PDB file of C-alpha atoms in Angstrom:
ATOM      1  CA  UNK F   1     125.315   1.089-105.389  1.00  0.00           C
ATOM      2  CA  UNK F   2     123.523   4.243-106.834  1.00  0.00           C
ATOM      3  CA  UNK F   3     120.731   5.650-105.431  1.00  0.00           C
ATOM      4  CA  UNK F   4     118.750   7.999-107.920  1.00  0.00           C
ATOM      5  CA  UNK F   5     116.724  10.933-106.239  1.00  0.00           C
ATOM      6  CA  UNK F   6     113.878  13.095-107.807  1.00  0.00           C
ATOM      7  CA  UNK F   7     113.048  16.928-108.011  1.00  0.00           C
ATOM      8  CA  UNK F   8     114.168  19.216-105.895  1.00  0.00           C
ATOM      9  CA  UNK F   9     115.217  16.657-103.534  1.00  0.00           C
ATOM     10  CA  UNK F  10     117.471  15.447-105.600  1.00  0.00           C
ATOM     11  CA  UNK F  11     119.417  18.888-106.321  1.00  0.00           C
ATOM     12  CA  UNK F  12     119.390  19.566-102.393  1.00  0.00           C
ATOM     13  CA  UNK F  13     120.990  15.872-101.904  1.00  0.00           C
ATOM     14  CA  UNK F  14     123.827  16.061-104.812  1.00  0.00           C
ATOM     15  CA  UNK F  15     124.919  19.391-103.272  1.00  0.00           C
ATOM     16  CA  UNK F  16     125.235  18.338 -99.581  1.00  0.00           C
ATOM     17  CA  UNK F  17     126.669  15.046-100.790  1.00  0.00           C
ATOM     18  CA  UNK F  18     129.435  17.248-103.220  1.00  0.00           C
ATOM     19  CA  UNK F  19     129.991  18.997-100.194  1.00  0.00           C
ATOM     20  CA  UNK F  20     130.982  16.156 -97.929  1.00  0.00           C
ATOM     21  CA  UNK F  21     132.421  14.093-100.988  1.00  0.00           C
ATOM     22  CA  UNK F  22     134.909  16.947-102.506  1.00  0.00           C
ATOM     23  CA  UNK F  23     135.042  20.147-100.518  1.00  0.00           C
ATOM     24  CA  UNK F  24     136.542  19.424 -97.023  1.00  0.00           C
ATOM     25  CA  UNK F  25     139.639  18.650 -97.677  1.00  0.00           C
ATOM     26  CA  UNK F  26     139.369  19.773-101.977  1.00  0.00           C
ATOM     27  CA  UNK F  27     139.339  16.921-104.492  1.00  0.00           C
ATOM     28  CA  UNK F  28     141.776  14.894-103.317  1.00  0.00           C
ATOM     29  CA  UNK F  29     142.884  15.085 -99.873  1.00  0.00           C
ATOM     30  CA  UNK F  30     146.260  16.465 -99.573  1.00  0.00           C
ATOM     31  CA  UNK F  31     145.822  18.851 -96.283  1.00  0.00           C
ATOM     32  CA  UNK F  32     149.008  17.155 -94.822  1.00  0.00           C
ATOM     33  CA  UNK F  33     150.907  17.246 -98.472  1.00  0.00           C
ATOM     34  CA  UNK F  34     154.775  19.000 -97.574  1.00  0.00           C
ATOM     35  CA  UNK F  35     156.062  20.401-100.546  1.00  0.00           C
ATOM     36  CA  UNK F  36     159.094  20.983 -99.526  1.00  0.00           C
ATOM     37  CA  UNK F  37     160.247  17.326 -99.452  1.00  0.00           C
ATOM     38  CA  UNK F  38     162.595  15.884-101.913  1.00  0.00           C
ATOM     39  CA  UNK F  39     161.249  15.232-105.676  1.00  0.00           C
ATOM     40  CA  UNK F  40     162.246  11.392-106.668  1.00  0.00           C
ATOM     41  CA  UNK F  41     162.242  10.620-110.498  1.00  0.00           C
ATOM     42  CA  UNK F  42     162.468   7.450-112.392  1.00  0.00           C
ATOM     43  CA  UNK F  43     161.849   7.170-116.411  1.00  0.00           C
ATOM     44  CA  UNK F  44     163.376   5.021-118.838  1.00  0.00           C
ATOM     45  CA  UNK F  45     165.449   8.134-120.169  1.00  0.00           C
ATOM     46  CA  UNK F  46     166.584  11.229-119.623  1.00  0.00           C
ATOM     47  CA  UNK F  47     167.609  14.269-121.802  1.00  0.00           C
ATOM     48  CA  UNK F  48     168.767  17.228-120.349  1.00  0.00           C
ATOM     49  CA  UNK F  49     169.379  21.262-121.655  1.00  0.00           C
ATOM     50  CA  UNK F  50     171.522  22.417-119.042  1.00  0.00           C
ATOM     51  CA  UNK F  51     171.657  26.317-120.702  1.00  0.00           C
ATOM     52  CA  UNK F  52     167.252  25.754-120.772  1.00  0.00           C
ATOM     53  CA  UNK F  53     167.582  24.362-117.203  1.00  0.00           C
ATOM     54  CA  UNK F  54     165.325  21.665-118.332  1.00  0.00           C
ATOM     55  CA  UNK F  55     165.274  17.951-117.957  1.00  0.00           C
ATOM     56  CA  UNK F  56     163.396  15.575-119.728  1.00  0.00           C
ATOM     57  CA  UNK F  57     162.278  12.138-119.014  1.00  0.00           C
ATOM     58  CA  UNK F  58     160.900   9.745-120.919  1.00  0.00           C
ATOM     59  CA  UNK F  59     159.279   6.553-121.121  1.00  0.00           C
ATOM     60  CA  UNK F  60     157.188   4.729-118.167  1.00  0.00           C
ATOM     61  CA  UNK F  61     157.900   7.906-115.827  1.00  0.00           C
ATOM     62  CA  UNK F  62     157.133   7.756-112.273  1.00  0.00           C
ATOM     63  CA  UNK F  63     157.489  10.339-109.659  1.00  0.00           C
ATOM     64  CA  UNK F  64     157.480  10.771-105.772  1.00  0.00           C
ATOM     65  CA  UNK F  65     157.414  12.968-103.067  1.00  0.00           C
ATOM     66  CA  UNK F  66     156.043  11.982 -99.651  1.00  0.00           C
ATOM     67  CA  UNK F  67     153.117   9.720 -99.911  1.00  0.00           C
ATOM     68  CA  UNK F  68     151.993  11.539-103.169  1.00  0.00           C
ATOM     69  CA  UNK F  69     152.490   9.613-106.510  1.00  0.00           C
ATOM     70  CA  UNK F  70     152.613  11.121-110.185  1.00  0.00           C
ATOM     71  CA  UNK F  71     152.971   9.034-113.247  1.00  0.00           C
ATOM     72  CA  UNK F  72     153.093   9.780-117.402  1.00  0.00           C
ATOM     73  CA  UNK F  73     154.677   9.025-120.727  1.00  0.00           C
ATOM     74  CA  UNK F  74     156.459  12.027-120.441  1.00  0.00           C
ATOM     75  CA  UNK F  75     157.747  14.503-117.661  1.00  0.00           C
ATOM     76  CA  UNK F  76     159.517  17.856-118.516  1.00  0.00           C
ATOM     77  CA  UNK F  77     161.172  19.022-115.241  1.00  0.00           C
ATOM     78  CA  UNK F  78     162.186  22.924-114.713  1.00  0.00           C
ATOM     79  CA  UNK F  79     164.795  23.751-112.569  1.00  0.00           C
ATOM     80  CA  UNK F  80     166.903  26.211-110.751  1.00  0.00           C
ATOM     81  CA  UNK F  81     170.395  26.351-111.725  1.00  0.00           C
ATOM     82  CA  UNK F  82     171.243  28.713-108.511  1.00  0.00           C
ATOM     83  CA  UNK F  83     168.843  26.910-105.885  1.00  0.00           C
ATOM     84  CA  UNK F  84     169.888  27.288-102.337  1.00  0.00           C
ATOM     85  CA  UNK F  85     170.704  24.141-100.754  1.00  0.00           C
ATOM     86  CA  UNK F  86     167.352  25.350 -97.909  1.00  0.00           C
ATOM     87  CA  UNK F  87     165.608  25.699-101.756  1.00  0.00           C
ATOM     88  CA  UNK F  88     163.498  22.928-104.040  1.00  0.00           C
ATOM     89  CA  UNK F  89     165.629  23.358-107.381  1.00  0.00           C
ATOM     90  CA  UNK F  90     162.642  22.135-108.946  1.00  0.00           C
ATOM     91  CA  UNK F  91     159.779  24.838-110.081  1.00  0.00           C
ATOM     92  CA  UNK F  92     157.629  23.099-112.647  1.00  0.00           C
ATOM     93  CA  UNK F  93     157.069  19.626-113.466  1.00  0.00           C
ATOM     94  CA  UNK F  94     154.738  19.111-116.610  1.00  0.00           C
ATOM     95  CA  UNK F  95     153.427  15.527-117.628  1.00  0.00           C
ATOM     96  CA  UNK F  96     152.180  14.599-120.662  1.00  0.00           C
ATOM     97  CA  UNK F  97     149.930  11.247-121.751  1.00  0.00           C
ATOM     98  CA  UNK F  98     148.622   8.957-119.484  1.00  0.00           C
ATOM     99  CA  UNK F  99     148.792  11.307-116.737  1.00  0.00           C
ATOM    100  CA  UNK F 100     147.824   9.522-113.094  1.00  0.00           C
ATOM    101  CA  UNK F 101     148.350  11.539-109.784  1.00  0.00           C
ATOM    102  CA  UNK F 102     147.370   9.412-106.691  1.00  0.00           C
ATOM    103  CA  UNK F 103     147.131  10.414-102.696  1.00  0.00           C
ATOM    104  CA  UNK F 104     146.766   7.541-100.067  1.00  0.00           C
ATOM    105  CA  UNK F 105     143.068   8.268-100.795  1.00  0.00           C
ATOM    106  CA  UNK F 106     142.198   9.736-103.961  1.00  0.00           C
ATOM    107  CA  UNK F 107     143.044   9.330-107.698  1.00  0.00           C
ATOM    108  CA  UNK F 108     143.235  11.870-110.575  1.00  0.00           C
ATOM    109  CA  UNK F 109     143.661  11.006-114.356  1.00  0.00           C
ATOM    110  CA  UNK F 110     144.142  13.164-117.424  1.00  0.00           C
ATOM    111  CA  UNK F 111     145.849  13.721-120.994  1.00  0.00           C
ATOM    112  CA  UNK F 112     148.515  16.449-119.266  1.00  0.00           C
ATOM    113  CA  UNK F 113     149.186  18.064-117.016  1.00  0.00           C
ATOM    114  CA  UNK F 114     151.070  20.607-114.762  1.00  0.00           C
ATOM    115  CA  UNK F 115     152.639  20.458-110.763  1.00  0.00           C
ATOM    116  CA  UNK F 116     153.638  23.721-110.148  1.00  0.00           C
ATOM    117  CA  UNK F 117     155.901  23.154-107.296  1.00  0.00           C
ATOM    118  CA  UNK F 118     156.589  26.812-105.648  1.00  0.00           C
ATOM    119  CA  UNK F 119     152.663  27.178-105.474  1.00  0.00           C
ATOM    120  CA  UNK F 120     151.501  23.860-104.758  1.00  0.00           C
ATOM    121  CA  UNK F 121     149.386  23.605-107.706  1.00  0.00           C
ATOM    122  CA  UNK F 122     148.180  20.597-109.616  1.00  0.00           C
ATOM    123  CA  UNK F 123     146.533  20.897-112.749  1.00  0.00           C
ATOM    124  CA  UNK F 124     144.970  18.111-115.468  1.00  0.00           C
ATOM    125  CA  UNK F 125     143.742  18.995-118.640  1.00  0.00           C
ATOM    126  CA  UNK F 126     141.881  16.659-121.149  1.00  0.00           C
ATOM    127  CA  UNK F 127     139.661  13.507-119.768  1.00  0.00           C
ATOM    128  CA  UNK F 128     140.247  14.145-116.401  1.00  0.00           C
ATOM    129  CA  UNK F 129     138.533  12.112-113.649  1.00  0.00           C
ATOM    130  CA  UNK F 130     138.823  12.302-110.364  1.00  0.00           C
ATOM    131  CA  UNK F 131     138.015   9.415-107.968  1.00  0.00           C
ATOM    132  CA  UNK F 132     137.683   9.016-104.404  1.00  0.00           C
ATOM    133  CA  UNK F 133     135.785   6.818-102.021  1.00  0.00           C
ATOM    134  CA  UNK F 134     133.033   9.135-102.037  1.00  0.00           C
ATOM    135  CA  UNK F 135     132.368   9.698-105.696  1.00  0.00           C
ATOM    136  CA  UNK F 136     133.817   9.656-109.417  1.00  0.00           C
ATOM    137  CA  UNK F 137     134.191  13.461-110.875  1.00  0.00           C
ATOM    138  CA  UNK F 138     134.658  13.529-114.838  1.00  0.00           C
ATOM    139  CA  UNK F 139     135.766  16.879-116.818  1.00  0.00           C
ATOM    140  CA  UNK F 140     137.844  18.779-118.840  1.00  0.00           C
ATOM    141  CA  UNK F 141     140.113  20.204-116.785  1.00  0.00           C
ATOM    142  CA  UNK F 142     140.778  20.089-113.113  1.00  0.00           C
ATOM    143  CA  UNK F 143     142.947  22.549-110.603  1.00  0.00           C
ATOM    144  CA  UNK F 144     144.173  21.329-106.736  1.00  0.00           C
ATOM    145  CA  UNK F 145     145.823  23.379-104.597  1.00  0.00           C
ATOM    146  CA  UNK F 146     148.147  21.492-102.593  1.00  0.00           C
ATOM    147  CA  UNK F 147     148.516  23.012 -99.654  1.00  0.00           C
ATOM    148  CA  UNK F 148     144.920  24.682 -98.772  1.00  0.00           C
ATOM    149  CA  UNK F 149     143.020  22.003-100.821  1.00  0.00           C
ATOM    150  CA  UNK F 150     141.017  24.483-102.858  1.00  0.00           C
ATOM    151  CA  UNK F 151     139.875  22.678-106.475  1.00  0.00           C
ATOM    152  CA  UNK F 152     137.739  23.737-109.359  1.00  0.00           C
ATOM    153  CA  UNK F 153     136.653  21.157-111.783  1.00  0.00           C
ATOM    154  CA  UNK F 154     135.649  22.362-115.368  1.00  0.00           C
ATOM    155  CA  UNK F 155     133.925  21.374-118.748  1.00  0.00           C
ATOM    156  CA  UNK F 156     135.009  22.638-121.817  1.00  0.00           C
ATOM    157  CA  UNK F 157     131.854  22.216-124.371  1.00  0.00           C
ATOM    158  CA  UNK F 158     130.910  19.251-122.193  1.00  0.00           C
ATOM    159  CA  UNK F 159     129.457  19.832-118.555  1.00  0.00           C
ATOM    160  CA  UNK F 160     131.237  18.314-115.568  1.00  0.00           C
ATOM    161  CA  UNK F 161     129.772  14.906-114.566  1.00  0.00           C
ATOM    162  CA  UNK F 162     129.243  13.631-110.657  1.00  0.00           C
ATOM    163  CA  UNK F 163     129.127  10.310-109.714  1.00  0.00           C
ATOM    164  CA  UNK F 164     128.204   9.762-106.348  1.00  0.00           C
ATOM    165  CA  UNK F 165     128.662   6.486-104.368  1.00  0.00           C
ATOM    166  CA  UNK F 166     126.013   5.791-101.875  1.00  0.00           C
ATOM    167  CA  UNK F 167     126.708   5.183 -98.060  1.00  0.00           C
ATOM    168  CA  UNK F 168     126.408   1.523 -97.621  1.00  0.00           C
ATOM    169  CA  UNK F 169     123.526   0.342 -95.304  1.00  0.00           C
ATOM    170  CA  UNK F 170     125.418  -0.236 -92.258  1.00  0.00           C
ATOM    171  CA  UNK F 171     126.855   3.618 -92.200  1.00  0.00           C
ATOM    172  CA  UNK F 172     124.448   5.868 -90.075  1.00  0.00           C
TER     173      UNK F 172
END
């Protein structure tokens, strides 16, 4: 259910309620994400360019680590050739079409996409929405930081649109 507010109060109440909704733990929760675990990948196929250090996976891709989930047509994984064994050997993971990123909590959506892995940094460009319990967020691009759960949201030509979810009647 919606609720719609008016004037002023209604500016006040979308900020403290994008406040609660998206900032305390960034866009989607992750504040307990460990990079460092292992990277799983399944795909229908893989190509790779050993001398590029590149691996390519296509077709119905889905990929793990922990509890967080990351899914596209196509995945372009870049590696380390020399990675210690104490060292991720992957660096950059970009997705392309039907991007989907999920937490236990949260969703994200877009039309690509980057995870940089070294810096814990997520980003969706094209139709991006963001959903949570909370609220929908719709843009053009979107950035999460992994690891201190900073996130910036942005329109390109359009304006970034909030849809906020209200508390059901038996929440104080």
């Amino acid at each position: 259910m919606i609720t719609l507010l008016r004037g002023t109060s209604f500016v006040a109440s979308a900020y403290l309620m994008l406040a609660s909704a998206w900032a305390q733990d960034g866009i989607l929760d992750t504040s307990r994400h460990d990079s460092s675990l292992p990277i799983e990948i399944a795909a229908d196929s893989m190509e790779v360019e050993q001398s590029a250090q590149i691996a390519t996976f296509l077709g119905a891709v889905d990929v793990k680590q922990g509890d967080l989930t990351l899914r596209s047509d196509t995945l372009i994984v870049h590696y380390r050739d020399n990675a210690d064994a104490n060292d991720n050997a992957i660096h950059l993971i970009e997705v392309i079409g039907n991007v989907f990123f999920a937490t236990p909590n949260e969703t994200a959506q877009g039309d690509s996409g980057t995870y940089n892995v070294d810096n814990a940094v997520i980003t969706l460009i094209g139709n991006v929405v963001l959903t949570n319990s909370d609220a929908v967020m719709r843009g053009d691009a979107a950035t999460m930081n992994l690891e201190t759960g900073q996130s910036q949201v942005t329109g390109e030509g359009d304006r970034v649109n909030v849809l906020f979810n209200a508390p059901s009647s038996d929440e104080p």
